[in-house]
Short mmCIF file of C-alpha atoms in Angstrom, two decimals:
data_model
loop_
_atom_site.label_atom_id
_atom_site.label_comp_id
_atom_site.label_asym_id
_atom_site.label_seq_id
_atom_site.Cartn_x
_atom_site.Cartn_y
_atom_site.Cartn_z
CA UNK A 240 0.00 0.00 0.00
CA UNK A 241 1.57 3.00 -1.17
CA UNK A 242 1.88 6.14 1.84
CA UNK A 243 -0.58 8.43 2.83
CA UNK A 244 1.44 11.40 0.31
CA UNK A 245 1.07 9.39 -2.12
CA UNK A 246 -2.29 8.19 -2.01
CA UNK A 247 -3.45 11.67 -1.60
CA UNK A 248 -1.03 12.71 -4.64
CA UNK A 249 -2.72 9.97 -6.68
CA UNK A 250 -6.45 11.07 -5.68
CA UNK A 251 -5.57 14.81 -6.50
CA UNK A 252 -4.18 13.80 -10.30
CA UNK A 253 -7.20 11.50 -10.94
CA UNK A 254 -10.01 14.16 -9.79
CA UNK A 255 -8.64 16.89 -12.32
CA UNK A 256 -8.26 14.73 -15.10
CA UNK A 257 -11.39 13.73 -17.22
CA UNK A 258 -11.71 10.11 -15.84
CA UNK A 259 -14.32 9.73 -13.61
CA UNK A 260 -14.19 6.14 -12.60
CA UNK A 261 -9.95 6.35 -12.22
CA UNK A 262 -10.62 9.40 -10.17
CA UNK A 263 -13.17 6.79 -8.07
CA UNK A 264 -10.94 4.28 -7.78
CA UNK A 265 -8.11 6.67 -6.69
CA UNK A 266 -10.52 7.69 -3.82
CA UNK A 267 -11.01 3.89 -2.86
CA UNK A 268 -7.56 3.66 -2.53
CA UNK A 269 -7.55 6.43 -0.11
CA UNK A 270 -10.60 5.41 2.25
CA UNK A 271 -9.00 1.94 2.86
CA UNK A 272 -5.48 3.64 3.21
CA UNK A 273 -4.49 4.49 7.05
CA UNK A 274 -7.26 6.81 8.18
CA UNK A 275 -5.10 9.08 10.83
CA UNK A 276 -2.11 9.37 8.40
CA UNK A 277 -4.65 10.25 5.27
CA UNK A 278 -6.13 12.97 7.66
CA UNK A 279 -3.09 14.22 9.01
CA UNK A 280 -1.39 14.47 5.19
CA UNK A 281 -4.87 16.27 4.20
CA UNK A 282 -4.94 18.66 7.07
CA UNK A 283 -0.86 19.69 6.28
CA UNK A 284 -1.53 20.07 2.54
CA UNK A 285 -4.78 22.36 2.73
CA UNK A 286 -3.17 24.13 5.73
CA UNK A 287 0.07 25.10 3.68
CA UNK A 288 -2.12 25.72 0.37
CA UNK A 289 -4.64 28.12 2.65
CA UNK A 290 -1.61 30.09 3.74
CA UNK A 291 0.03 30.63 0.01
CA UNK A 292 -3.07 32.43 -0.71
CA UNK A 293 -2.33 35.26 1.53
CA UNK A 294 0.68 37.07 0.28
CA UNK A 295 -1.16 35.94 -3.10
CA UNK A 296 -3.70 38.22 -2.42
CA UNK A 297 -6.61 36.33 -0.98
CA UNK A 298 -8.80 36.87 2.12
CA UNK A 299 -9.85 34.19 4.43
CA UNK A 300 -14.25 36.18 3.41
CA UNK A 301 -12.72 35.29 -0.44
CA UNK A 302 -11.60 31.77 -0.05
CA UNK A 303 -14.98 31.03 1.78
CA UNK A 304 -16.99 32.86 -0.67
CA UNK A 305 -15.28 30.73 -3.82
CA UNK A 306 -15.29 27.90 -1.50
CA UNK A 307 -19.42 28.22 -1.17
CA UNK A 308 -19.65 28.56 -5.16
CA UNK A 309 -17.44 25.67 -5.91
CA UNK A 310 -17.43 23.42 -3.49
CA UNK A 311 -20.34 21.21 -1.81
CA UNK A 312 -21.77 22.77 1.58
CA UNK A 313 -19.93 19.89 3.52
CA UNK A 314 -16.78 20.89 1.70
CA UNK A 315 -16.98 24.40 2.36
CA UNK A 316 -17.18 24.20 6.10
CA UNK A 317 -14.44 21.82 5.65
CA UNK A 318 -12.16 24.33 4.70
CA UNK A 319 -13.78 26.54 7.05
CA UNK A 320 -12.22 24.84 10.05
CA UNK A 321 -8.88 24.39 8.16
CA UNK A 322 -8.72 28.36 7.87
CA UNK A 323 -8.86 28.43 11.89
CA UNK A 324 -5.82 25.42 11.96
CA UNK A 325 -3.86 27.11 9.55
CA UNK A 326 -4.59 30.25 12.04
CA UNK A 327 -3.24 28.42 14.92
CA UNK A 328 0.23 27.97 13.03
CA UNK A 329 0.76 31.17 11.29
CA UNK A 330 4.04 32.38 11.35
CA UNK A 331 5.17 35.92 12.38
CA UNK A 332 2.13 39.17 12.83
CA UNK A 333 -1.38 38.68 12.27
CA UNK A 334 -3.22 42.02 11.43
CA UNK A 335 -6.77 42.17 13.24
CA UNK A 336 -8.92 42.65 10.28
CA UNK A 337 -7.55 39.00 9.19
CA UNK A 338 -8.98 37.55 12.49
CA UNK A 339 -12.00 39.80 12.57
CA UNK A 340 -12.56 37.68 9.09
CA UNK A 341 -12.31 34.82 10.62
CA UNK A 342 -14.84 35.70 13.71
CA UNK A 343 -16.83 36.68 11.19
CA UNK A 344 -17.18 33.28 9.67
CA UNK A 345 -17.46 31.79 12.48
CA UNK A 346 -14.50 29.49 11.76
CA UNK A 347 -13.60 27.31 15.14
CA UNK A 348 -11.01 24.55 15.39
CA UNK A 349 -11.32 21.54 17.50
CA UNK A 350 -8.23 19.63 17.54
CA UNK A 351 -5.81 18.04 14.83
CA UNK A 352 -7.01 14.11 15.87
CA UNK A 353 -9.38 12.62 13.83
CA UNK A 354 -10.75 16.18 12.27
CA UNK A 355 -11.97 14.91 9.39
CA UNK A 356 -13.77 11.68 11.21
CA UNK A 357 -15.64 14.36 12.99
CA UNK A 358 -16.91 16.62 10.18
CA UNK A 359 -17.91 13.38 8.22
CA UNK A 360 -21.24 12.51 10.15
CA UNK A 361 -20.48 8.77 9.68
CA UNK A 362 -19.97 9.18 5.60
CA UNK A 363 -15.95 9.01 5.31
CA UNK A 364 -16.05 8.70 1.93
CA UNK A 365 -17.86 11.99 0.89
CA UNK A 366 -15.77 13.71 3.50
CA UNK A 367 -12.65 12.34 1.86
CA UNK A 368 -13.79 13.40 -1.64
CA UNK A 369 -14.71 16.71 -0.49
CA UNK A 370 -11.84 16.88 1.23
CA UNK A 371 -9.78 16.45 -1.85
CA UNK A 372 -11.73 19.13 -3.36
CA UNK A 373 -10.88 21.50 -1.62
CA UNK A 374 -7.72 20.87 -1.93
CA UNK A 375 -7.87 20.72 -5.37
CA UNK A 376 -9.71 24.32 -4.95
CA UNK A 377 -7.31 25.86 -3.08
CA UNK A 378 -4.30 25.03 -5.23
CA UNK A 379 -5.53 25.93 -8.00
CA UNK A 380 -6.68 29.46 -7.25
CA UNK A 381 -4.81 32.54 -9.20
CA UNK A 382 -2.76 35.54 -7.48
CA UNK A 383 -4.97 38.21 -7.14
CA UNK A 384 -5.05 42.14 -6.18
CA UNK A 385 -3.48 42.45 -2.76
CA UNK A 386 -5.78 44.97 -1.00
CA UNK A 387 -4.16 43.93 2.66
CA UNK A 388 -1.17 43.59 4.34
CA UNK A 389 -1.62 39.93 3.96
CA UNK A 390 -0.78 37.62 7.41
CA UNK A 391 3.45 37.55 8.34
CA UNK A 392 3.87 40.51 6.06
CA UNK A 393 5.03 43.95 7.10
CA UNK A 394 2.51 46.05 8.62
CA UNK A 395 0.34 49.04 6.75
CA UNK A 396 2.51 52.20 7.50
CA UNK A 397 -0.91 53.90 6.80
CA UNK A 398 -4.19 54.08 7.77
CA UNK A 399 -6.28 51.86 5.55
CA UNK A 400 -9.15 50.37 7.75
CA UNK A 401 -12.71 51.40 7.27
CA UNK A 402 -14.68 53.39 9.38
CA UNK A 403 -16.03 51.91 12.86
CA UNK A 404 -19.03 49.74 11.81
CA UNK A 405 -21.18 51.15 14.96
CA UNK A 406 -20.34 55.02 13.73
CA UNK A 407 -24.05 56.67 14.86
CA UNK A 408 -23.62 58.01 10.58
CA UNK A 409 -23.37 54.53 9.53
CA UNK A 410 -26.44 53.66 11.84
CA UNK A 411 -28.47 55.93 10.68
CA UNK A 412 -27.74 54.85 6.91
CA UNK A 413 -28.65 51.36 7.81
CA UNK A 414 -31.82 52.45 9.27
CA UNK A 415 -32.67 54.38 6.03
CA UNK A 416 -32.05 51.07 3.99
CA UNK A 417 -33.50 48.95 6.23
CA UNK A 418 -36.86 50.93 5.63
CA UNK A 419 -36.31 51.02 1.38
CA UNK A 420 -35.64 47.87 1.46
CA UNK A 421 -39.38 46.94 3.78
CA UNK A 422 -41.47 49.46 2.33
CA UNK A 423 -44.00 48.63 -0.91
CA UNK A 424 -44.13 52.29 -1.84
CA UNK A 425 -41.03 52.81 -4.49
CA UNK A 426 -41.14 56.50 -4.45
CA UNK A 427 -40.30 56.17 -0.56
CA UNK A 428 -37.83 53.89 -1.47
CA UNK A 429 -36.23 56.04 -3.52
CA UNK A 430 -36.47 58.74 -1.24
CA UNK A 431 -35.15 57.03 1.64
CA UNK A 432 -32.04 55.55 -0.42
CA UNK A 433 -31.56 59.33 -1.96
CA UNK A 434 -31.28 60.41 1.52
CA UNK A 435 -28.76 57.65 2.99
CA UNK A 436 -26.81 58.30 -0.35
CA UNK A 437 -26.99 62.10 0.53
CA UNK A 438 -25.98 61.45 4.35
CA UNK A 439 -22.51 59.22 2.76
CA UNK A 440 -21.40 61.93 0.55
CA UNK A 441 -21.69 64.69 2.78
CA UNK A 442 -19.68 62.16 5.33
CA UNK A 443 -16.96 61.21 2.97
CA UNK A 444 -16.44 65.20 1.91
CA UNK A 445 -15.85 65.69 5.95
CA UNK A 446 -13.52 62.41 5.54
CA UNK A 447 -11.90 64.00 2.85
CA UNK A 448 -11.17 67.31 4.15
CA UNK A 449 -10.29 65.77 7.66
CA UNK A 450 -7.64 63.33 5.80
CA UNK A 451 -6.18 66.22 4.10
CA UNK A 452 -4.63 67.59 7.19
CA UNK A 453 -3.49 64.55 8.62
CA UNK A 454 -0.01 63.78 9.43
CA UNK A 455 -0.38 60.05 7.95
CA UNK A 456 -3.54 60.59 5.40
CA UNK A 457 -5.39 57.26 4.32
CA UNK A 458 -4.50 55.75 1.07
CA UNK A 459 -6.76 54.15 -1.56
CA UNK A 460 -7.97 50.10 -0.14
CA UNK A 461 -10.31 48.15 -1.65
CA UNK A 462 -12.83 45.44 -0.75
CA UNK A 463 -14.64 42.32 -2.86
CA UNK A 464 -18.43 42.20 -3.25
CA UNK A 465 -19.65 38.91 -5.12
CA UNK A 466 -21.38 38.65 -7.63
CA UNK A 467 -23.07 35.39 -7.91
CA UNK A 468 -25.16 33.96 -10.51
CA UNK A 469 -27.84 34.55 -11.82
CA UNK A 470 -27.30 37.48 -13.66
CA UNK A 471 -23.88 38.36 -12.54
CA UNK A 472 -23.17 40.77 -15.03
CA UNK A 473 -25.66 42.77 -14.00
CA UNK A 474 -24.91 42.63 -10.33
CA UNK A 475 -21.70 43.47 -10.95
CA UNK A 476 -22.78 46.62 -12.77
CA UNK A 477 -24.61 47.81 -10.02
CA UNK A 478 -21.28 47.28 -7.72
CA UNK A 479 -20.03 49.72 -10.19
CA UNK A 480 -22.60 52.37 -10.93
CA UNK A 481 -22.63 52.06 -6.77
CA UNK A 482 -18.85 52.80 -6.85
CA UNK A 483 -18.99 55.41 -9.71
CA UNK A 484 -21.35 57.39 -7.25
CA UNK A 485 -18.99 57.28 -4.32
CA UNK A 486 -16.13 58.10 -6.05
CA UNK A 487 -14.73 54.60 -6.43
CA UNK A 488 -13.93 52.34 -8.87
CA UNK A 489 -14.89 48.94 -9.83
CA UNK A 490 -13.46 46.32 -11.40
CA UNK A 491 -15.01 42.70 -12.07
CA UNK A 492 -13.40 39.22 -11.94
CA UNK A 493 -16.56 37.33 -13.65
CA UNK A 494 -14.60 34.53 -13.43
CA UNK A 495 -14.03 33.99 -9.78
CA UNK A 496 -17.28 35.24 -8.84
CA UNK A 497 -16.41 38.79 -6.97
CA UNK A 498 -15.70 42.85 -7.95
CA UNK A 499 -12.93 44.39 -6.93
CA UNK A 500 -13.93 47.58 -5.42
CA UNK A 501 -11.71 50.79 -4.71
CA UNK A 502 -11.35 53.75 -3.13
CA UNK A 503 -10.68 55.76 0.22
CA UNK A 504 -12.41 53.65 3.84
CA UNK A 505 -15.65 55.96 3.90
CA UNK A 506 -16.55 55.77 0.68
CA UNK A 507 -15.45 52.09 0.34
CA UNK A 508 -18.15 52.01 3.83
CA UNK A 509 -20.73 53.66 1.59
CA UNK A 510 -20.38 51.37 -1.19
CA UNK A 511 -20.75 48.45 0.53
CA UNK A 512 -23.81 49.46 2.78
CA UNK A 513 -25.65 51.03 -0.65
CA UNK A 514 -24.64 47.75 -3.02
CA UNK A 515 -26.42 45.01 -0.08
CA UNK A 516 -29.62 47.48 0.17
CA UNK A 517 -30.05 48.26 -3.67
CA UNK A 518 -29.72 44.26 -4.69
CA UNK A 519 -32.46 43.56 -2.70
CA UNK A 520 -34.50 46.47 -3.85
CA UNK A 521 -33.67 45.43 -7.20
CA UNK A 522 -34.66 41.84 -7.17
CA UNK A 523 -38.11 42.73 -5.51
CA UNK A 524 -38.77 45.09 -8.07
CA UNK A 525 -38.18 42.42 -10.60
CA UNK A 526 -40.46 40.03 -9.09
CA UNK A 527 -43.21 42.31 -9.22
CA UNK A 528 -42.66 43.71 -12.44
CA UNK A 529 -42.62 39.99 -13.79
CA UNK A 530 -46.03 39.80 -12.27
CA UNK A 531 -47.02 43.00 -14.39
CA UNK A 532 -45.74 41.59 -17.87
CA UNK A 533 -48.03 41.28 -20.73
CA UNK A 534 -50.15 37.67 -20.92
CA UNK A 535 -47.49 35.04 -23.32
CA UNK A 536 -44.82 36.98 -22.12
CA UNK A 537 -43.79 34.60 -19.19
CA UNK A 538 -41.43 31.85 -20.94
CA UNK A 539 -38.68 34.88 -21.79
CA UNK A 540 -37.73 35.49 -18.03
CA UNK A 541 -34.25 35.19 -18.45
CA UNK A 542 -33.87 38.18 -20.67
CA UNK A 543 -36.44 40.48 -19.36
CA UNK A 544 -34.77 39.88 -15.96
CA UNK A 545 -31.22 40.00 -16.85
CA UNK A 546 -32.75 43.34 -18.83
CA UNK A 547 -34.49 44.49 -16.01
CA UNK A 548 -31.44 44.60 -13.78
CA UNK A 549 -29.18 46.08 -16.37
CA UNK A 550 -31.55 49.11 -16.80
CA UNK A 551 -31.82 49.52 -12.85
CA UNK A 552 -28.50 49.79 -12.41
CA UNK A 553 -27.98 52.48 -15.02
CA UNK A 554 -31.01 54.30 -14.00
CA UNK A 555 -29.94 54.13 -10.04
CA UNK A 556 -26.49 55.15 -10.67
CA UNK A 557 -27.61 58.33 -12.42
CA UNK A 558 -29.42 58.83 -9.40
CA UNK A 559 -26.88 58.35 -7.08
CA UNK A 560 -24.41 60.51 -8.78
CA UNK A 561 -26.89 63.52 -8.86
CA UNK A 562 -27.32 63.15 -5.12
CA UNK A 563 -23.02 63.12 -4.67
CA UNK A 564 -22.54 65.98 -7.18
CA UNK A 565 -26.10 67.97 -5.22
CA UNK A 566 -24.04 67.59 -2.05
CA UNK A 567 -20.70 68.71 -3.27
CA UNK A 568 -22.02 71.51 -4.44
CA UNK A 569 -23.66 72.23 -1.19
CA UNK A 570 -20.20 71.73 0.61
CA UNK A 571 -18.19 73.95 -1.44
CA UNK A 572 -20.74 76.78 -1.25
CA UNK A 573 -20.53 76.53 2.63
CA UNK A 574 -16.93 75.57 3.01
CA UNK A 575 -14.66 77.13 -0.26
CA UNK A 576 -14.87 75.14 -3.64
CA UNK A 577 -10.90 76.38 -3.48
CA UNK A 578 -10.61 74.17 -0.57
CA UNK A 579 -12.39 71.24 -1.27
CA UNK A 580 -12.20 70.65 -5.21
CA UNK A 581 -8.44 70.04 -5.28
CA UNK A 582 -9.11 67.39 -2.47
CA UNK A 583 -11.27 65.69 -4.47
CA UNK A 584 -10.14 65.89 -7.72
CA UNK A 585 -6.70 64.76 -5.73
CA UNK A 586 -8.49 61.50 -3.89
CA UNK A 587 -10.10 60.84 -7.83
CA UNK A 588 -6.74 60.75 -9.10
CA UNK A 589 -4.62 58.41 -6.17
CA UNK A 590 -8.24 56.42 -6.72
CA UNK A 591 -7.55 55.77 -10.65
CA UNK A 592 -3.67 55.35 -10.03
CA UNK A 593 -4.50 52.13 -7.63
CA UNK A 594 -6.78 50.42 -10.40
CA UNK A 595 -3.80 50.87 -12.92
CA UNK A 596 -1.38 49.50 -10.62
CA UNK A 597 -3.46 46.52 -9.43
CA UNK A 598 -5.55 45.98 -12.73
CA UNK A 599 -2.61 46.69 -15.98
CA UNK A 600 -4.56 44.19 -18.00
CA UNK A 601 -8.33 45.58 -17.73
CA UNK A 602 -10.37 44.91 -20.72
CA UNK A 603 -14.14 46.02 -21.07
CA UNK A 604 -17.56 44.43 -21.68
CA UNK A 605 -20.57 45.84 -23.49
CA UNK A 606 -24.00 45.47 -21.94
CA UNK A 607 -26.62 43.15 -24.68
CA UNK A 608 -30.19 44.64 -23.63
CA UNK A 609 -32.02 41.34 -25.01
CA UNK A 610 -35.96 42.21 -24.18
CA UNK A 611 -36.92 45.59 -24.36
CA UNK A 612 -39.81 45.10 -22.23
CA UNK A 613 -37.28 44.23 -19.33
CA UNK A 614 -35.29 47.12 -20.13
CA UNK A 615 -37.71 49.45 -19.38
CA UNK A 616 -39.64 47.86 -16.46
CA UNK A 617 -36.51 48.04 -14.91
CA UNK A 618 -35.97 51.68 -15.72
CA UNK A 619 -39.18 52.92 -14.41
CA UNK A 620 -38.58 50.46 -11.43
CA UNK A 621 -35.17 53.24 -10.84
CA UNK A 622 -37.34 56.24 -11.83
CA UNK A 623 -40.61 56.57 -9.52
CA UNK A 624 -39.86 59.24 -7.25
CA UNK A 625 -40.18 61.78 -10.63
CA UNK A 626 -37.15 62.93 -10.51
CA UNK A 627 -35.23 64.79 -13.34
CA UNK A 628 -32.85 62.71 -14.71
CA UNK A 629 -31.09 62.00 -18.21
CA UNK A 630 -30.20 59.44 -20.53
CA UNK A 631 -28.18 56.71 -18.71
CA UNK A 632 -24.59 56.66 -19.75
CA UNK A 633 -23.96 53.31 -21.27
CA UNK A 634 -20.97 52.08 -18.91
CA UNK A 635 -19.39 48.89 -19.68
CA UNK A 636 -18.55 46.48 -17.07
CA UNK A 637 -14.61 46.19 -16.31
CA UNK A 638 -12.94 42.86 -16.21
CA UNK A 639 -9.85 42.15 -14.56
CA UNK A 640 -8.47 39.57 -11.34
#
């Protein structure tokens, strides 16, 4: 009987070739092989293949969000508790937001001796082939944009962390979304997310003009929303018609399932808090309005939806941007537009600087508006509180990793 290395080695090259029933047998091999020495080899290997992702970029919220996409549920808490091991071990400084990831996830560890026995509720085999998975996953995951100080690294010389989640501003935001999100009236909705829009940008001028004095001033960080299917494109659009209005930018990674966003910690606050409320504002007003299509309409959801979304997006960006420029204006008639405008225009530029340093190889992809009906269901859905507004620009969605 060949060694537990081996037999894992074996089971790895079998599940990512094409072969299903030599990728089978490799996994018999591997239940019959010595169970503590197969769980110790499998705990070493994901361990040391969770902690190349950090300097590569990754974040322990990142590697459980991919995890959840690719993996199956059992799989994904797998490598949940392998993310607290691998914790245990790390070498050298751990920066708090790492382990307020990992609190966040809720990922525990219970002990190296028969881990896997535990997590496999009596069905060793599917926790070995899971298992293998995810090892399979995590070594087989590209570098990406390093956002953080990653784990054992040298520390951030400056300040990079976003504001205090319990700030009484950011309260009062989420308490404005929480009631656009609840009520069925969409010109309150609008109203209520035009005022927690209008509350962010008149925060992250203050930010702004509070940064510019400090001795260490904040420097551009980013964060990853997903974007999971369905409709992914046009989620990810949002993200950046969401980020366009907060004077961030966005960049998409359709292929690992997330959108690079960037920009300074309060607006990087806003975008995040605006992005969760609008989705879900979004998707109910697609369900309705697919109750409000024409009779012989209902077989075409996927395009009226996809369309639907798309034209929200566009429409609710507009919006959002009105409300950001409305309040700069405001600020620089009460504070000096010779103050505040070269701030801005300063925090725009360091903004576009980081996306070209992190994303050289950006390419761009055209919206395909594929049911007109959709389209403009979706539109109106943005546009009931009567407001003025224009023709939507027609942004394309950036790709990069």
């Amino acid at each position: 009987m060949p060694d537990a290395e081996q037999l894992l080695a074996d089971a790895l090259a079998a599940a990512r070739g094409t072969d299903v029933r030599a990728a089978e047998r490799a996994l018999d091999r591997l239940v019959v092989g010595d169970g503590p020495a197969v769980d110790a080899v499998l705990l070493a290997r994901l361990a040391r293949g969770v902690g190349r992702l950090w300097p590569r970029g990754w974040q322990p919220v990142d590697l459980d969000r991919i995890a959840a996409r690719r993996l199956a549920p059992r799989g994904a808490e797998l490598l949940r508790g392998v993310l607290a091991a691998q914790r245990r071990e790390q070498p050298g400084p751990v920066p708090q937001w790492f382990d307020d990831q990992l609190a966040e996830l809720d990922a525990g560890w219970d002990g190296d001796a028969g881990w896997l026995d535990r997590r496999a509720g009596g069905d060793r085999i599917t926790a070995l082939r899971d298992a293998v998975d995810a090892v399979g996953l995590v070594e087989a995951l590209p570098p990406v944009a390093v956002l953080r100080p990653p784990p054992g690294g040298p520390a951030a010389t400056s300040r990079t962390a976003t504001p205090a989640t319990g700030s009484r501003m950011l309260d009062r935001v989420r308490a404005l979304l929480a009631k656009a999100e609840s009520t069925t009236f969409p010109a309150e909705a609008e109203a209520l997310t035009g005022k927690a829009q209008e509350l962010m940008a008149r925060h992250s001028i203050d930010a702004a003009l509070l940064d510019a004095t400090a001795e260490r001033p904040d420097q551009p960080s980013g964060v990853r929303l997903g974007t999971d299917a369905p409709y992914a494109a046009a989620k990810a659009l949002l993200i950046q018609e969401v980020a366009a209005a907060n004077r961030c930018e966005s960049v998409w990674s359709d292929d690992l399932g997330f959108a690079t966003v960037l920009g300074f910690p309060a607006d990087l606050a806003a975008v995040e808090l605006l992005h969760t409320s609008l989705l879900v504002q979004a998707t109910a007003a697609m369900l309705r309005g697919r109750g409000e299509r024409r009779a012989g309409r209902g077989r075409r959801t996927k395009g009226y939806d996809e369309s639907f979304l798309n034209a929200f997006a566009l429409r609710i960006g507009e919006r959002l941007r009105a409300v950001t420029a409305a309040a700069g204006r405001e600020a620089a008639a009460e504070r000096g537009g010779d103050r505040l405008l070269p701030v801005l225009a300063a925090r725009s530029d360091a903004v576009r600087e980081r996306v070209d340093q992190l994303f050289p190889g950006v390419t761009r992809h055209r919206l395909q508006v594929r049911d007109a009906e959709g389209w403009t269901s979706g539109t109106s859905a943005a546009d009931r509180a009567s407001l003025e507004v224009g023709t939507p620009a027609r942004r394309p969605v950036r790709r990069g990793r």
